[in-house]
Tab-separated table of C-alpha atoms in Angstrom:
chain	number	residue	atom	x	y	z
A	20	MET	CA	163.045	128.967	125.072
A	21	GLU	CA	162.883	128.610	121.294
A	22	ILE	CA	159.544	130.437	121.273
A	23	LEU	CA	161.096	133.437	123.040
A	24	VAL	CA	163.861	133.596	120.419
A	25	ILE	CA	161.266	133.469	117.628
A	26	LEU	CA	159.192	136.212	119.304
A	27	LYS	CA	162.264	138.398	119.789
A	28	ASN	CA	163.413	137.963	116.187
A	29	ASN	CA	159.970	138.628	114.755
A	30	PHE	CA	159.433	141.697	116.864
A	31	TRP	CA	161.935	143.606	114.747
A	32	LYS	CA	160.661	142.170	111.437
A	33	PHE	CA	157.006	143.239	111.598
A	34	ASP	CA	155.485	142.732	115.041
A	35	TYR	CA	156.725	146.118	116.238
A	36	ILE	CA	154.149	147.701	113.928
A	37	VAL	CA	151.356	145.880	115.767
A	38	PHE	CA	152.784	146.999	119.119
A	39	ALA	CA	153.120	150.596	117.899
A	40	ALA	CA	149.450	150.507	116.872
A	41	VAL	CA	148.595	149.143	120.343
A	42	ILE	CA	150.289	152.144	121.971
A	43	VAL	CA	148.491	154.598	119.672
A	44	ASN	CA	145.151	152.910	120.319
A	45	LEU	CA	145.707	152.984	124.076
A	46	ILE	CA	146.171	156.756	123.810
A	47	PHE	CA	142.889	156.982	121.858
A	48	TYR	CA	141.145	154.782	124.446
A	49	PHE	CA	142.172	156.954	127.385
A	50	GLN	CA	141.092	160.126	125.554
A	51	VAL	CA	137.711	158.612	124.678
A	52	ARG	CA	137.276	157.461	128.242
A	53	LYS	CA	138.100	160.943	129.593
A	54	TYR	CA	135.536	162.643	127.339
A	55	ALA	CA	132.890	159.958	127.874
A	56	ASP	CA	133.318	160.097	131.651
A	57	LYS	CA	133.098	163.895	131.646
A	58	LEU	CA	129.803	163.863	129.757
A	59	TYR	CA	128.469	160.845	131.619
A	60	CYS	CA	129.076	162.485	134.995
A	61	HIS	CA	127.438	165.679	133.780
A	62	TYR	CA	124.320	163.953	132.507
A	63	ASN	CA	123.913	161.433	135.300
A	64	SER	CA	124.794	163.479	138.380
A	65	SER	CA	121.213	164.586	139.049
A	66	ASP	CA	119.898	161.008	138.739
A	67	LYS	CA	122.336	159.809	141.369
A	68	LEU	CA	121.598	162.695	143.732
A	69	SER	CA	117.965	161.686	144.139
A	70	ASN	CA	119.043	158.339	145.630
A	71	LEU	CA	121.180	159.849	148.404
A	72	PRO	CA	119.925	160.345	151.957
A	73	GLU	CA	119.267	163.965	152.926
A	74	GLU	CA	122.408	164.400	155.076
A	75	GLY	CA	124.622	162.851	152.401
A	76	LEU	CA	123.082	165.112	149.776
A	77	GLU	CA	123.769	168.248	151.840
A	78	LYS	CA	127.373	167.214	152.482
A	79	LEU	CA	127.920	166.487	148.809
A	80	LYS	CA	126.455	169.836	147.784
A	81	ARG	CA	128.769	171.672	150.200
A	82	ASN	CA	131.819	169.809	148.909
A	83	THR	CA	131.012	170.406	145.250
A	84	GLU	CA	129.720	173.985	145.292
A	85	SER	CA	132.745	175.211	143.374
A	86	GLU	CA	132.192	172.727	140.518
A	87	LYS	CA	130.402	174.271	137.586
A	88	LYS	CA	128.181	172.447	135.188
A	89	LEU	CA	129.166	172.288	131.540
A	90	SER	CA	127.728	174.954	129.297
A	91	ALA	CA	125.914	174.025	126.099
A	92	GLU	CA	129.021	174.904	124.088
A	93	ASP	CA	131.203	172.761	126.341
A	94	LEU	CA	128.772	169.860	126.051
A	95	LEU	CA	128.728	169.966	122.261
A	96	ASP	CA	132.488	170.497	122.044
A	97	THR	CA	133.214	167.584	124.370
A	98	ARG	CA	130.721	165.416	122.486
A	99	GLU	CA	132.392	166.222	119.156
A	100	LYS	CA	135.866	165.452	120.534
A	101	MET	CA	134.612	162.208	122.077
A	102	ASN	CA	133.017	161.084	118.819
A	103	LYS	CA	136.093	161.901	116.735
A	104	VAL	CA	138.482	160.068	119.025
A	105	TYR	CA	136.061	157.150	119.379
A	106	ALA	CA	135.889	156.811	115.597
A	107	LEU	CA	139.691	156.662	115.457
A	108	TYR	CA	139.779	154.164	118.314
A	109	SER	CA	137.166	151.915	116.680
A	110	ASN	CA	138.869	151.977	113.306
A	111	VAL	CA	142.314	151.179	114.700
A	112	THR	CA	140.771	148.344	116.734
A	113	THR	CA	139.312	146.785	113.589
A	114	ILE	CA	142.637	146.785	111.721
A	115	PHE	CA	144.570	144.694	114.274
A	116	PRO	CA	143.649	141.322	112.720
A	117	LEU	CA	144.520	142.755	109.314
A	118	LEU	CA	147.890	143.952	110.573
A	119	GLY	CA	148.487	140.472	111.940
A	120	MET	CA	147.672	138.837	108.634
A	121	LEU	CA	149.831	141.346	106.772
A	122	GLY	CA	152.750	140.471	109.034
A	123	THR	CA	152.174	136.785	108.391
A	124	VAL	CA	152.125	137.264	104.627
A	125	TRP	CA	155.211	139.459	104.929
A	126	ALA	CA	157.037	136.656	106.729
A	127	LEU	CA	155.770	133.923	104.368
A	128	ILE	CA	156.879	135.614	101.146
A	129	PRO	CA	160.562	134.695	101.621
A	130	MET	CA	159.475	131.089	102.250
A	131	VAL	CA	158.407	130.735	98.604
A	132	ASN	CA	161.997	129.734	97.767
A	133	THR	CA	161.865	126.868	100.286
A	134	ILE	CA	158.637	125.246	98.987
A	135	GLY	CA	159.158	121.517	98.698
A	136	THR	CA	161.911	121.371	101.295
A	137	ALA	CA	161.626	120.246	104.876
A	138	ASP	CA	162.510	123.712	106.205
A	139	THR	CA	159.480	124.958	108.149
A	140	SER	CA	161.342	127.041	110.714
A	141	ASN	CA	160.083	130.327	109.235
A	142	PHE	CA	156.482	129.133	109.194
A	143	PHE	CA	156.091	129.318	112.963
A	144	SER	CA	157.709	132.721	113.091
A	145	ALA	CA	155.286	133.953	110.425
A	146	LEU	CA	152.328	133.312	112.717
A	147	THR	CA	153.446	135.614	115.546
A	148	SER	CA	152.071	138.691	113.794
A	149	THR	CA	148.668	137.064	113.454
A	150	PHE	CA	148.783	136.078	117.112
A	151	TRP	CA	149.593	139.619	118.308
A	152	GLY	CA	147.001	141.140	115.976
A	153	ILE	CA	144.262	138.888	117.319
A	154	VAL	CA	145.321	139.442	120.940
A	155	ALA	CA	145.259	143.224	120.420
A	156	ALA	CA	141.824	143.072	118.762
A	157	ILE	CA	140.412	141.035	121.660
A	158	LEU	CA	141.940	143.390	124.214
A	159	PHE	CA	140.553	146.526	122.585
A	160	LYS	CA	137.113	145.034	121.961
A	161	ALA	CA	136.984	144.253	125.685
A	162	LEU	CA	138.068	147.812	126.532
A	163	ASP	CA	135.446	149.127	124.109
A	164	SER	CA	132.732	147.612	126.261
A	165	THR	CA	133.865	149.792	129.175
A	166	VAL	CA	133.153	153.035	127.302
A	167	SER	CA	130.583	152.245	124.606
A	168	TYR	CA	127.629	152.220	127.011
A	169	LYS	CA	128.627	155.656	128.314
A	170	ILE	CA	128.961	156.987	124.781
A	171	GLU	CA	125.522	155.672	123.855
A	172	ASP	CA	124.021	157.148	127.020
A	173	ASN	CA	125.718	160.494	126.361
A	174	GLU	CA	124.378	160.542	122.810
A	175	LYS	CA	120.874	159.785	124.056
A	176	HIS	CA	121.014	162.623	126.609
A	177	THR	CA	122.496	165.090	124.127
A	178	GLU	CA	119.918	164.289	121.446
A	179	HIS	CA	117.180	164.653	124.033
A	180	LEU	CA	118.446	168.115	124.968
A	181	ILE	CA	118.887	169.232	121.357
A	182	PHE	CA	115.490	168.076	120.130
A	183	LYS	CA	113.532	168.754	123.321
A	184	GLU	CA	110.362	170.669	122.532
């Protein structure tokens, strides 16, 4: 119960900044995923079609006749948007441990006056920011693995199309 009180009190001191950054980075993640999926489906649709049985292929073609392929301009525009948002996502992901440490230092500064006393109650509360920063970094590094392979594949396909002789 004491831990919940400490977490609640620290949330309004500095931890809310870490949680705000989590929300912003989740928005970046879902945008990156949308762009990466769009390009990935475009580039890999023909590879997947060759593995379908003939009747399944005909049915799929009938059901998707209205879908249009991306134009070259759309491909490059989507690629640029994906790369910009991915750069933001990656950079915000890397600052989570730093935000956590900043929150810890922020909470430890007032403890300078209590050095040499037995009062360590603020010490435990100072560590919550570090905890949330590390948890957020782990979470977003795990989420990164769900889109990074698509981004790399998209880049490979795009470069192949651009520099194809």
